[in-house]
Amino acid sequence: MAINKTRVAVIGSGPAGLTSALYTSRGQYDTVVFVGKLLGGQISTTHEVENFPGFPDGTTGPELVEAMRAQAEKFGTKYVYDIVTEVDFSKGSPFYIKTDGGEEWLADAVIVTIGANPRELHVPGEKEYVGRGVSYCATCDGFFFRGKEIIVVGGGDSALQESLFLTKFASKVTVVHRRDELRAGVSLQERAFKDPKIDFIWDTVVEEIKSDANGVVTSATLRNVKTNEAYDKPVDGVFIFIGYDPNSDVFNGQLATDAAGYVLIDQLYRTNVEGVFAAGEIHDSVFRQAITAAGDGCAAALTTIKWLQDREDQLQPLDNVMVEAGD
Ligand code: NAP
């Protein structure tokens, strides 16, 4: 079976991936997006999006993703609704890509945009009530908790920074940490300890998140790990900041990453492999916004286009595509 070919493979379909694809396909380079588990990635699971510019009345994650998908498609982007299970970047361009659907591709350039996932607690109620009181993003959801009581789970920099941010909205923020010592930096700790709206519950884990009949969060079951005492704490929201995991496993040994697994890029979004670029949360552990990911995707695509233009005379014809891309 002949291998499918494309000029540009975009691995991942969040705002970074779909924006990359829009730019490369509009730049007249055949582009295939490998969608992954969920078209749109994390933003697809966000109900209300109020901070993506251009939508004065807000939009929803799924609507935003569908608009981005259709816009890239209009310029010729094709979609493969598979998960990439294997890549070979070792021989240089064209790069080999294989999917869980058994498709094999060669791409002259690759833009890696498969993001990172917030770590989950894996307790009952957590998955069920995302968007109804459970959140992994203070910037996205804090606004919906004006005057409400929330807990923040975690003891690192994210937990404290987001707790401080959430005091703008919530009437009370209680940080629930599994130890009696924070991992966060000293200055964040000092600010959080001084804040009259922030309280701490130490040596405590969340065992369950409960809701009312409408599926809206009303309480969390907490357990003190030293005394083993368990009790229900009434809360309107549970914000979980216990770290993030970049989805870089499939590139192990091929792309350089930092100790946490974030792909390393230079100012022009180039990875350590010439012809492979990265954008969005797969490299960004700081901003994590749909709009910054989209901006990243645009920048990575512009570098990709320039890189392809510079080697136009070496590009082979895309003549033996055997499988129709699409869903
Ligand atoms: P992190 O530093 O890995 O901290 C995760 C926190 O969650 C830890 O306190 C950990 O507890 C707790 N935790 C982990 N798994 C848990 C579980 N299953 N149940 C309950 N608690 C759990 O993650 P992060 O705060 O997201 O920070 C990630 C990186 O970004 C860090 O390098 C951080 O410095 C950086 N960052 C920096 C800033 C800043 O500079 N302002 C802001 C945000 C993030 P233990 O402490 O007991 O392990």
mmCIF file of C-alpha atoms and ligand atoms in Angstrom:
data_model
loop_
_atom_site.group_PDB
_atom_site.id
_atom_site.type_symbol
_atom_site.label_atom_id
_atom_site.label_comp_id
_atom_site.label_asym_id
_atom_site.label_seq_id
_atom_site.Cartn_x
_atom_site.Cartn_y
_atom_site.Cartn_z
ATOM 1 C CA MET A 1 0.000 0.000 0.000
ATOM 2 C CA ALA A 2 1.401 3.364 -0.974
ATOM 3 C CA ILE A 3 1.883 5.905 1.745
ATOM 4 C CA ASN A 4 -0.231 9.051 1.728
ATOM 5 C CA LYS A 5 1.665 12.275 1.236
ATOM 6 C CA THR A 6 1.133 15.833 2.275
ATOM 7 C CA ARG A 7 3.191 18.994 2.415
ATOM 8 C CA VAL A 8 2.187 19.827 5.967
ATOM 9 C CA ALA A 9 0.967 17.539 8.730
ATOM 10 C CA VAL A 10 -0.587 19.260 11.720
ATOM 11 C CA ILE A 11 -0.729 16.889 14.682
ATOM 12 C CA GLY A 12 -3.514 18.089 16.986
ATOM 13 C CA SER A 13 -6.728 20.009 16.345
ATOM 14 C CA GLY A 14 -7.014 22.617 19.096
ATOM 15 C CA PRO A 15 -6.833 26.366 18.403
ATOM 16 C CA ALA A 16 -3.087 26.080 17.682
ATOM 17 C CA GLY A 17 -3.527 23.238 15.189
ATOM 18 C CA LEU A 18 -6.566 24.639 13.401
ATOM 19 C CA THR A 19 -4.958 28.077 13.082
ATOM 20 C CA SER A 20 -1.744 26.535 11.740
ATOM 21 C CA ALA A 21 -3.778 24.604 9.185
ATOM 22 C CA LEU A 22 -5.702 27.715 8.142
ATOM 23 C CA TYR A 23 -2.448 29.535 7.394
ATOM 24 C CA THR A 24 -0.581 26.714 5.645
ATOM 25 C CA SER A 25 -3.536 25.680 3.478
ATOM 26 C CA ARG A 26 -4.308 29.296 2.622
ATOM 27 C CA GLY A 27 -0.608 29.567 1.780
ATOM 28 C CA GLN A 28 -1.260 26.889 -0.892
ATOM 29 C CA TYR A 29 0.448 24.014 0.909
ATOM 30 C CA ASP A 30 -1.515 20.751 1.118
ATOM 31 C CA THR A 31 -2.340 20.352 4.790
ATOM 32 C CA VAL A 32 -3.677 17.422 6.771
ATOM 33 C CA VAL A 33 -4.784 17.787 10.386
ATOM 34 C CA PHE A 34 -4.537 14.666 12.541
ATOM 35 C CA VAL A 35 -7.444 15.383 14.842
ATOM 36 C CA GLY A 36 -6.606 13.127 17.817
ATOM 37 C CA LYS A 37 -9.023 12.075 20.551
ATOM 38 C CA LEU A 38 -11.301 15.107 20.337
ATOM 39 C CA LEU A 39 -11.633 17.759 17.632
ATOM 40 C CA GLY A 40 -10.667 21.040 19.258
ATOM 41 C CA GLY A 41 -8.949 19.511 22.286
ATOM 42 C CA GLN A 42 -9.510 21.105 25.709
ATOM 43 C CA ILE A 43 -11.500 24.108 24.427
ATOM 44 C CA SER A 44 -14.191 21.746 23.105
ATOM 45 C CA THR A 45 -15.074 20.886 26.677
ATOM 46 C CA THR A 46 -15.460 24.535 27.719
ATOM 47 C CA HIS A 47 -19.073 25.561 27.612
ATOM 48 C CA GLU A 48 -18.858 29.348 27.611
ATOM 49 C CA VAL A 49 -15.959 31.204 26.010
ATOM 50 C CA GLU A 50 -16.138 34.911 26.773
ATOM 51 C CA ASN A 51 -12.520 35.932 26.246
ATOM 52 C CA PHE A 52 -11.813 34.975 22.632
ATOM 53 C CA PRO A 53 -11.664 38.297 20.744
ATOM 54 C CA GLY A 54 -14.278 38.835 18.071
ATOM 55 C CA PHE A 55 -17.250 37.465 20.017
ATOM 56 C CA PRO A 56 -18.792 40.338 22.011
ATOM 57 C CA ASP A 57 -21.625 38.071 23.158
ATOM 58 C CA GLY A 58 -19.296 35.156 23.864
ATOM 59 C CA THR A 59 -19.386 31.766 22.178
ATOM 60 C CA THR A 60 -19.075 28.133 23.190
ATOM 61 C CA GLY A 61 -16.015 25.910 22.873
ATOM 62 C CA PRO A 62 -17.683 23.579 20.329
ATOM 63 C CA GLU A 63 -18.922 26.521 18.218
ATOM 64 C CA LEU A 64 -15.498 28.147 18.191
ATOM 65 C CA VAL A 65 -13.835 24.885 17.197
ATOM 66 C CA GLU A 66 -16.343 24.166 14.438
ATOM 67 C CA ALA A 67 -15.851 27.679 13.014
ATOM 68 C CA MET A 68 -12.069 27.214 13.022
ATOM 69 C CA ARG A 69 -12.366 23.746 11.470
ATOM 70 C CA ALA A 70 -14.646 24.987 8.677
ATOM 71 C CA GLN A 71 -12.471 28.038 8.013
ATOM 72 C CA ALA A 72 -9.349 25.903 7.506
ATOM 73 C CA GLU A 73 -11.336 23.430 5.404
ATOM 74 C CA LYS A 74 -12.471 26.254 3.129
ATOM 75 C CA PHE A 75 -8.830 26.703 2.104
ATOM 76 C CA GLY A 76 -8.316 22.988 1.503
ATOM 77 C CA THR A 77 -7.330 21.506 4.870
ATOM 78 C CA LYS A 78 -8.132 17.776 5.113
ATOM 79 C CA TYR A 79 -8.893 16.028 8.397
ATOM 80 C CA VAL A 80 -7.900 12.555 9.542
ATOM 81 C CA TYR A 81 -9.994 11.602 12.554
ATOM 82 C CA ASP A 82 -7.338 9.350 14.069
ATOM 83 C CA ILE A 83 -4.810 9.472 16.877
ATOM 84 C CA VAL A 84 -1.149 9.584 15.844
ATOM 85 C CA THR A 85 0.515 6.550 17.410
ATOM 86 C CA GLU A 86 3.962 6.664 15.825
ATOM 87 C CA VAL A 87 6.249 9.183 14.160
ATOM 88 C CA ASP A 88 9.727 8.858 12.706
ATOM 89 C CA PHE A 89 11.575 12.155 12.572
ATOM 90 C CA SER A 90 15.013 10.501 12.581
ATOM 91 C CA LYS A 91 15.566 10.509 8.795
ATOM 92 C CA GLY A 92 14.584 14.134 8.290
ATOM 93 C CA SER A 93 11.972 15.429 5.838
ATOM 94 C CA PRO A 94 9.687 13.880 4.620
ATOM 95 C CA PHE A 95 8.557 12.681 8.057
ATOM 96 C CA TYR A 96 6.729 9.404 8.696
ATOM 97 C CA ILE A 97 3.453 9.410 10.640
ATOM 98 C CA LYS A 98 1.229 6.459 11.551
ATOM 99 C CA THR A 99 -2.243 6.554 13.108
ATOM 100 C CA ASP A 100 -4.366 4.219 15.227
ATOM 101 C CA GLY A 101 -6.598 3.809 12.172
ATOM 102 C CA GLY A 102 -3.649 2.239 10.322
ATOM 103 C CA GLU A 103 -3.032 5.222 8.021
ATOM 104 C CA GLU A 104 0.570 5.960 7.079
ATOM 105 C CA TRP A 105 1.664 9.369 5.904
ATOM 106 C CA LEU A 106 4.757 11.226 4.777
ATOM 107 C CA ALA A 107 4.818 14.964 5.408
ATOM 108 C CA ASP A 108 7.415 17.456 4.229
ATOM 109 C CA ALA A 109 6.850 19.543 7.352
ATOM 110 C CA VAL A 110 5.150 18.799 10.663
ATOM 111 C CA ILE A 111 3.534 21.185 13.144
ATOM 112 C CA VAL A 112 3.060 19.555 16.530
ATOM 113 C CA THR A 113 0.107 21.024 18.454
ATOM 114 C CA ILE A 114 -1.240 18.239 20.643
ATOM 115 C CA GLY A 115 -1.342 20.296 23.812
ATOM 116 C CA ALA A 116 -1.324 19.379 27.443
ATOM 117 C CA ASN A 117 -3.984 18.116 29.776
ATOM 118 C CA PRO A 118 -4.683 19.314 33.285
ATOM 119 C CA ARG A 119 -4.143 16.483 35.755
ATOM 120 C CA GLU A 120 -7.337 15.065 37.172
ATOM 121 C CA LEU A 121 -8.169 13.975 40.710
ATOM 122 C CA HIS A 122 -10.026 10.873 39.472
ATOM 123 C CA VAL A 123 -12.749 11.146 42.107
ATOM 124 C CA PRO A 124 -16.499 10.572 41.675
ATOM 125 C CA GLY A 125 -18.308 13.677 40.389
ATOM 126 C CA GLU A 126 -15.216 15.275 38.873
ATOM 127 C CA LYS A 127 -15.807 14.394 35.216
ATOM 128 C CA GLU A 128 -19.608 14.616 35.501
ATOM 129 C CA TYR A 129 -19.663 18.214 36.757
ATOM 130 C CA VAL A 130 -17.033 19.858 34.541
ATOM 131 C CA GLY A 131 -18.634 23.146 33.486
ATOM 132 C CA ARG A 132 -21.208 22.881 36.319
ATOM 133 C CA GLY A 133 -18.898 23.741 39.182
ATOM 134 C CA VAL A 134 -15.747 21.769 38.402
ATOM 135 C CA SER A 135 -13.074 23.680 36.508
ATOM 136 C CA TYR A 136 -9.417 23.451 35.540
ATOM 137 C CA CYS A 137 -9.183 27.053 34.325
ATOM 138 C CA ALA A 138 -9.657 30.141 36.511
ATOM 139 C CA THR A 139 -9.273 32.573 33.602
ATOM 140 C CA CYS A 140 -12.011 30.747 31.693
ATOM 141 C CA ASP A 141 -14.505 30.154 34.500
ATOM 142 C CA GLY A 142 -13.715 32.456 37.440
ATOM 143 C CA PHE A 143 -16.220 35.032 36.233
ATOM 144 C CA PHE A 144 -19.088 32.567 36.776
ATOM 145 C CA PHE A 145 -18.315 32.337 40.506
ATOM 146 C CA ARG A 146 -19.003 35.936 41.539
ATOM 147 C CA GLY A 147 -20.020 36.027 45.198
ATOM 148 C CA LYS A 148 -19.687 32.239 45.507
ATOM 149 C CA GLU A 149 -17.635 29.941 47.741
ATOM 150 C CA ILE A 150 -15.105 27.737 46.041
ATOM 151 C CA ILE A 151 -12.292 25.381 46.875
ATOM 152 C CA VAL A 152 -9.003 25.181 45.008
ATOM 153 C CA VAL A 153 -7.195 21.847 45.057
ATOM 154 C CA GLY A 154 -3.372 21.819 44.950
ATOM 155 C CA GLY A 155 -0.406 23.375 46.689
ATOM 156 C CA GLY A 156 1.817 24.505 43.807
ATOM 157 C CA ASP A 157 2.326 27.839 42.054
ATOM 158 C CA SER A 158 -0.753 27.321 39.850
ATOM 159 C CA ALA A 159 -3.039 26.640 42.813
ATOM 160 C CA LEU A 160 -1.941 29.790 44.648
ATOM 161 C CA GLN A 161 -1.740 32.058 41.631
ATOM 162 C CA GLU A 162 -5.195 31.009 40.477
ATOM 163 C CA SER A 163 -6.565 31.302 44.042
ATOM 164 C CA LEU A 164 -5.374 34.908 44.174
ATOM 165 C CA PHE A 165 -7.013 35.549 40.800
ATOM 166 C CA LEU A 166 -10.254 33.877 41.898
ATOM 167 C CA THR A 167 -10.594 36.222 44.908
ATOM 168 C CA LYS A 168 -11.650 38.875 42.375
ATOM 169 C CA PHE A 169 -14.864 36.927 41.914
ATOM 170 C CA ALA A 170 -15.461 34.466 44.735
ATOM 171 C CA SER A 171 -16.570 35.488 48.218
ATOM 172 C CA LYS A 172 -14.302 32.828 49.726
ATOM 173 C CA VAL A 173 -11.488 30.678 48.313
ATOM 174 C CA THR A 174 -10.374 27.679 50.361
ATOM 175 C CA VAL A 175 -7.183 25.960 49.256
ATOM 176 C CA VAL A 176 -7.319 22.231 49.972
ATOM 177 C CA HIS A 177 -3.850 20.701 50.022
ATOM 178 C CA ARG A 178 -2.860 17.104 50.669
ATOM 179 C CA ARG A 179 0.160 18.047 52.830
ATOM 180 C CA ASP A 180 0.816 20.667 55.512
ATOM 181 C CA GLU A 181 3.444 22.437 53.426
ATOM 182 C CA LEU A 182 3.012 24.225 50.098
ATOM 183 C CA ARG A 183 5.094 23.535 47.033
ATOM 184 C CA ALA A 184 4.462 27.069 45.697
ATOM 185 C CA GLY A 185 7.129 29.788 45.776
ATOM 186 C CA VAL A 186 7.553 31.873 48.927
ATOM 187 C CA SER A 187 6.260 35.151 47.494
ATOM 188 C CA LEU A 188 3.028 33.549 46.268
ATOM 189 C CA GLN A 189 2.640 31.900 49.667
ATOM 190 C CA GLU A 190 3.070 35.238 51.438
ATOM 191 C CA ARG A 191 0.479 36.898 49.226
ATOM 192 C CA ALA A 192 -1.999 34.048 49.700
ATOM 193 C CA PHE A 193 -1.547 33.917 53.502
ATOM 194 C CA LYS A 194 -2.161 37.673 53.698
ATOM 195 C CA ASP A 195 -5.313 37.602 51.570
ATOM 196 C CA PRO A 196 -8.410 37.802 53.780
ATOM 197 C CA LYS A 197 -10.496 35.895 51.227
ATOM 198 C CA ILE A 198 -8.159 32.857 51.161
ATOM 199 C CA ASP A 199 -8.226 30.038 53.741
ATOM 200 C CA PHE A 200 -6.328 26.762 53.827
ATOM 201 C CA ILE A 201 -7.351 23.243 54.736
ATOM 202 C CA TRP A 202 -4.209 21.148 55.259
ATOM 203 C CA ASP A 203 -3.479 17.419 54.999
ATOM 204 C CA THR A 204 -6.724 16.954 53.165
ATOM 205 C CA VAL A 205 -7.854 15.330 49.927
ATOM 206 C CA VAL A 206 -11.079 15.589 47.936
ATOM 207 C CA GLU A 207 -12.846 12.244 47.828
ATOM 208 C CA GLU A 208 -16.030 13.133 45.976
ATOM 209 C CA ILE A 209 -17.783 16.094 44.373
ATOM 210 C CA LYS A 210 -21.559 16.239 44.840
ATOM 211 C CA SER A 211 -24.332 18.141 43.085
ATOM 212 C CA ASP A 212 -27.993 19.044 43.401
ATOM 213 C CA ALA A 213 -30.717 17.474 41.268
ATOM 214 C CA ASN A 214 -29.763 19.782 38.368
ATOM 215 C CA GLY A 215 -26.185 18.533 38.345
ATOM 216 C CA VAL A 216 -24.790 21.786 39.789
ATOM 217 C CA VAL A 217 -22.016 21.341 42.368
ATOM 218 C CA THR A 218 -23.109 21.881 45.973
ATOM 219 C CA SER A 219 -20.433 20.191 48.112
ATOM 220 C CA ALA A 220 -17.166 18.292 48.222
ATOM 221 C CA THR A 221 -16.365 15.373 50.471
ATOM 222 C CA LEU A 222 -13.013 16.039 52.111
ATOM 223 C CA ARG A 223 -10.864 13.612 54.090
ATOM 224 C CA ASN A 224 -8.084 14.561 56.471
ATOM 225 C CA VAL A 225 -5.307 12.104 55.652
ATOM 226 C CA LYS A 226 -3.821 12.298 59.175
ATOM 227 C CA THR A 227 -6.994 11.815 61.252
ATOM 228 C CA ASN A 228 -8.947 9.964 58.524
ATOM 229 C CA GLU A 229 -11.948 12.161 59.353
ATOM 230 C CA ALA A 230 -14.262 12.718 56.364
ATOM 231 C CA TYR A 231 -16.924 15.402 55.991
ATOM 232 C CA ASP A 232 -18.933 17.261 53.358
ATOM 233 C CA LYS A 233 -17.990 20.892 52.794
ATOM 234 C CA PRO A 234 -20.667 22.988 51.051
ATOM 235 C CA VAL A 235 -19.093 24.675 47.977
ATOM 236 C CA ASP A 236 -20.289 26.169 44.688
ATOM 237 C CA GLY A 237 -17.132 25.363 42.782
ATOM 238 C CA VAL A 238 -14.094 23.094 42.767
ATOM 239 C CA PHE A 239 -11.046 24.380 40.878
ATOM 240 C CA ILE A 240 -8.375 21.746 40.355
ATOM 241 C CA PHE A 241 -4.732 22.796 39.848
ATOM 242 C CA ILE A 242 -2.586 19.757 40.519
ATOM 243 C CA GLY A 243 -0.289 20.098 37.506
ATOM 244 C CA TYR A 244 -0.427 19.552 33.747
ATOM 245 C CA ASP A 245 0.880 16.792 31.518
ATOM 246 C CA PRO A 246 2.012 17.709 28.001
ATOM 247 C CA ASN A 247 0.988 15.065 25.449
ATOM 248 C CA SER A 248 4.517 14.568 24.222
ATOM 249 C CA ASP A 249 4.874 10.800 24.803
ATOM 250 C CA VAL A 250 4.518 9.911 21.116
ATOM 251 C CA PHE A 251 7.583 12.090 20.366
ATOM 252 C CA ASN A 252 9.762 10.542 23.096
ATOM 253 C CA GLY A 253 13.387 10.394 22.060
ATOM 254 C CA GLN A 254 12.697 12.421 18.911
ATOM 255 C CA LEU A 255 11.825 15.918 20.071
ATOM 256 C CA ALA A 256 13.783 17.688 22.785
ATOM 257 C CA THR A 257 11.650 18.519 25.821
ATOM 258 C CA ASP A 258 12.181 20.034 29.241
ATOM 259 C CA ALA A 259 12.060 17.847 32.358
ATOM 260 C CA ALA A 260 8.259 18.131 32.519
ATOM 261 C CA GLY A 261 7.835 16.971 28.896
ATOM 262 C CA TYR A 262 7.123 20.335 27.230
ATOM 263 C CA VAL A 263 8.592 20.454 23.705
ATOM 264 C CA LEU A 264 11.434 22.946 23.415
ATOM 265 C CA ILE A 265 11.241 25.480 20.573
ATOM 266 C CA ASP A 266 13.192 28.552 19.541
ATOM 267 C CA GLN A 267 11.776 32.015 18.856
ATOM 268 C CA LEU A 268 10.622 30.871 15.410
ATOM 269 C CA TYR A 269 8.745 27.829 16.784
ATOM 270 C CA ARG A 270 11.392 25.405 15.471
ATOM 271 C CA THR A 271 11.988 22.212 17.433
ATOM 272 C CA ASN A 272 15.351 20.433 17.515
ATOM 273 C CA VAL A 273 14.355 18.581 14.300
ATOM 274 C CA GLU A 274 14.623 20.693 11.144
ATOM 275 C CA GLY A 275 11.183 20.821 9.490
ATOM 276 C CA VAL A 276 9.267 20.021 12.689
ATOM 277 C CA PHE A 277 7.637 22.950 14.452
ATOM 278 C CA ALA A 278 5.525 23.160 17.614
ATOM 279 C CA ALA A 279 2.804 25.496 18.854
ATOM 280 C CA GLY A 280 0.347 25.830 21.710
ATOM 281 C CA GLU A 281 0.318 24.057 25.042
ATOM 282 C CA ILE A 282 2.681 21.325 23.939
ATOM 283 C CA HIS A 283 5.389 23.948 24.518
ATOM 284 C CA ASP A 284 3.584 26.581 26.610
ATOM 285 C CA SER A 285 3.263 25.858 30.318
ATOM 286 C CA VAL A 286 2.551 29.484 31.180
ATOM 287 C CA PHE A 287 -0.322 31.128 29.277
ATOM 288 C CA ARG A 288 -2.571 28.196 28.281
ATOM 289 C CA GLN A 289 -5.237 30.304 26.542
ATOM 290 C CA ALA A 290 -7.095 29.524 23.318
ATOM 291 C CA ILE A 291 -6.049 32.879 21.893
ATOM 292 C CA THR A 292 -2.356 32.448 22.749
ATOM 293 C CA ALA A 293 -2.471 28.957 21.244
ATOM 294 C CA ALA A 294 -4.086 30.338 18.089
ATOM 295 C CA GLY A 295 -1.427 33.059 17.889
ATOM 296 C CA ASP A 296 1.256 30.430 18.335
ATOM 297 C CA GLY A 297 -0.287 28.316 15.593
ATOM 298 C CA CYS A 298 -0.208 31.267 13.216
ATOM 299 C CA ALA A 299 3.450 31.995 13.998
ATOM 300 C CA ALA A 300 4.494 28.348 13.631
ATOM 301 C CA ALA A 301 2.652 28.166 10.293
ATOM 302 C CA LEU A 302 4.416 31.291 8.997
ATOM 303 C CA THR A 303 7.792 29.741 9.851
ATOM 304 C CA THR A 304 6.685 26.480 8.220
ATOM 305 C CA ILE A 305 5.622 28.273 5.028
ATOM 306 C CA LYS A 306 8.961 30.092 4.848
ATOM 307 C CA TRP A 307 10.826 26.813 5.433
ATOM 308 C CA LEU A 308 8.901 25.076 2.626
ATOM 309 C CA GLN A 309 9.379 28.040 0.271
ATOM 310 C CA ASP A 310 13.137 27.936 0.839
ATOM 311 C CA ARG A 311 13.282 24.274 -0.231
ATOM 312 C CA GLU A 312 10.674 24.415 -3.017
ATOM 313 C CA ASP A 313 13.093 22.774 -5.511
ATOM 314 C CA GLN A 314 13.531 19.713 -3.253
ATOM 315 C CA LEU A 315 9.826 18.988 -2.750
ATOM 316 C CA GLN A 316 8.561 15.846 -4.499
ATOM 317 C CA PRO A 317 5.146 15.757 -6.217
ATOM 318 C CA LEU A 318 2.271 14.587 -4.011
ATOM 319 C CA ASP A 319 1.225 11.998 -6.569
ATOM 320 C CA ASN A 320 0.324 8.774 -4.826
ATOM 321 C CA VAL A 321 -2.324 9.592 -2.275
ATOM 322 C CA MET A 322 -4.248 6.333 -2.005
ATOM 323 C CA VAL A 323 -6.716 7.100 0.775
ATOM 324 C CA GLU A 324 -9.254 9.893 0.768
ATOM 325 C CA ALA A 325 -8.576 11.981 3.863
ATOM 326 C CA GLY A 326 -11.604 12.949 5.887
ATOM 327 C CA ASP A 327 -14.018 11.430 8.329
HETATM 328 P P1 NAP B 1 3.058 21.484 40.475
HETATM 329 O O1 NAP B 1 4.144 22.435 40.833
HETATM 330 O O2 NAP B 1 3.411 20.123 40.006
HETATM 331 O O3 NAP B 1 2.129 21.365 41.776
HETATM 332 C C1 NAP B 1 1.060 20.480 41.802
HETATM 333 C C2 NAP B 1 0.430 20.546 43.188
HETATM 334 O O4 NAP B 1 -0.706 19.692 43.185
HETATM 335 C C3 NAP B 1 1.351 20.074 44.293
HETATM 336 O O5 NAP B 1 1.162 20.858 45.446
HETATM 337 C C4 NAP B 1 0.892 18.634 44.530
HETATM 338 O O6 NAP B 1 1.000 18.221 45.877
HETATM 339 C C5 NAP B 1 -0.568 18.704 44.204
HETATM 340 N N1 NAP B 1 -1.065 17.442 43.674
HETATM 341 C C6 NAP B 1 -0.553 16.708 42.659
HETATM 342 N N2 NAP B 1 -1.298 15.610 42.445
HETATM 343 C C7 NAP B 1 -2.312 15.663 43.357
HETATM 344 C C8 NAP B 1 -3.430 14.828 43.631
HETATM 345 N N3 NAP B 1 -3.666 13.709 42.920
HETATM 346 N N4 NAP B 1 -4.263 15.176 44.638
HETATM 347 C C9 NAP B 1 -4.048 16.297 45.359
HETATM 348 N N5 NAP B 1 -3.007 17.140 45.137
HETATM 349 C C10 NAP B 1 -2.160 16.821 44.146
HETATM 350 O O7 NAP B 1 2.073 22.072 39.337
HETATM 351 P P2 NAP B 1 1.694 23.596 39.006
HETATM 352 O O8 NAP B 1 1.371 24.338 40.236
HETATM 353 O O9 NAP B 1 0.690 23.541 37.910
HETATM 354 O O10 NAP B 1 3.034 24.191 38.409
HETATM 355 C C11 NAP B 1 3.636 23.574 37.261
HETATM 356 C C12 NAP B 1 4.899 24.331 36.889
HETATM 357 O O11 NAP B 1 4.563 25.641 36.421
HETATM 358 C C13 NAP B 1 5.818 24.529 38.096
HETATM 359 O O12 NAP B 1 7.136 24.449 37.660
HETATM 360 C C14 NAP B 1 5.495 25.906 38.554
HETATM 361 O O13 NAP B 1 6.580 26.548 39.244
HETATM 362 C C15 NAP B 1 5.192 26.623 37.222
HETATM 363 N N6 NAP B 1 4.271 27.737 37.464
HETATM 364 C C16 NAP B 1 4.803 28.924 37.811
HETATM 365 C C17 NAP B 1 3.992 29.991 38.088
HETATM 366 C C18 NAP B 1 4.605 31.287 38.505
HETATM 367 O O14 NAP B 1 5.783 31.396 38.454
HETATM 368 N N7 NAP B 1 3.872 32.238 38.932
HETATM 369 C C19 NAP B 1 2.595 29.861 38.014
HETATM 370 C C20 NAP B 1 2.067 28.633 37.658
HETATM 371 C C21 NAP B 1 2.919 27.563 37.398
HETATM 372 P P3 NAP B 1 2.438 17.973 46.557
HETATM 373 O O15 NAP B 1 2.998 19.335 46.820
HETATM 374 O O16 NAP B 1 2.100 17.215 47.793
HETATM 375 O O17 NAP B 1 3.235 17.175 45.563
#
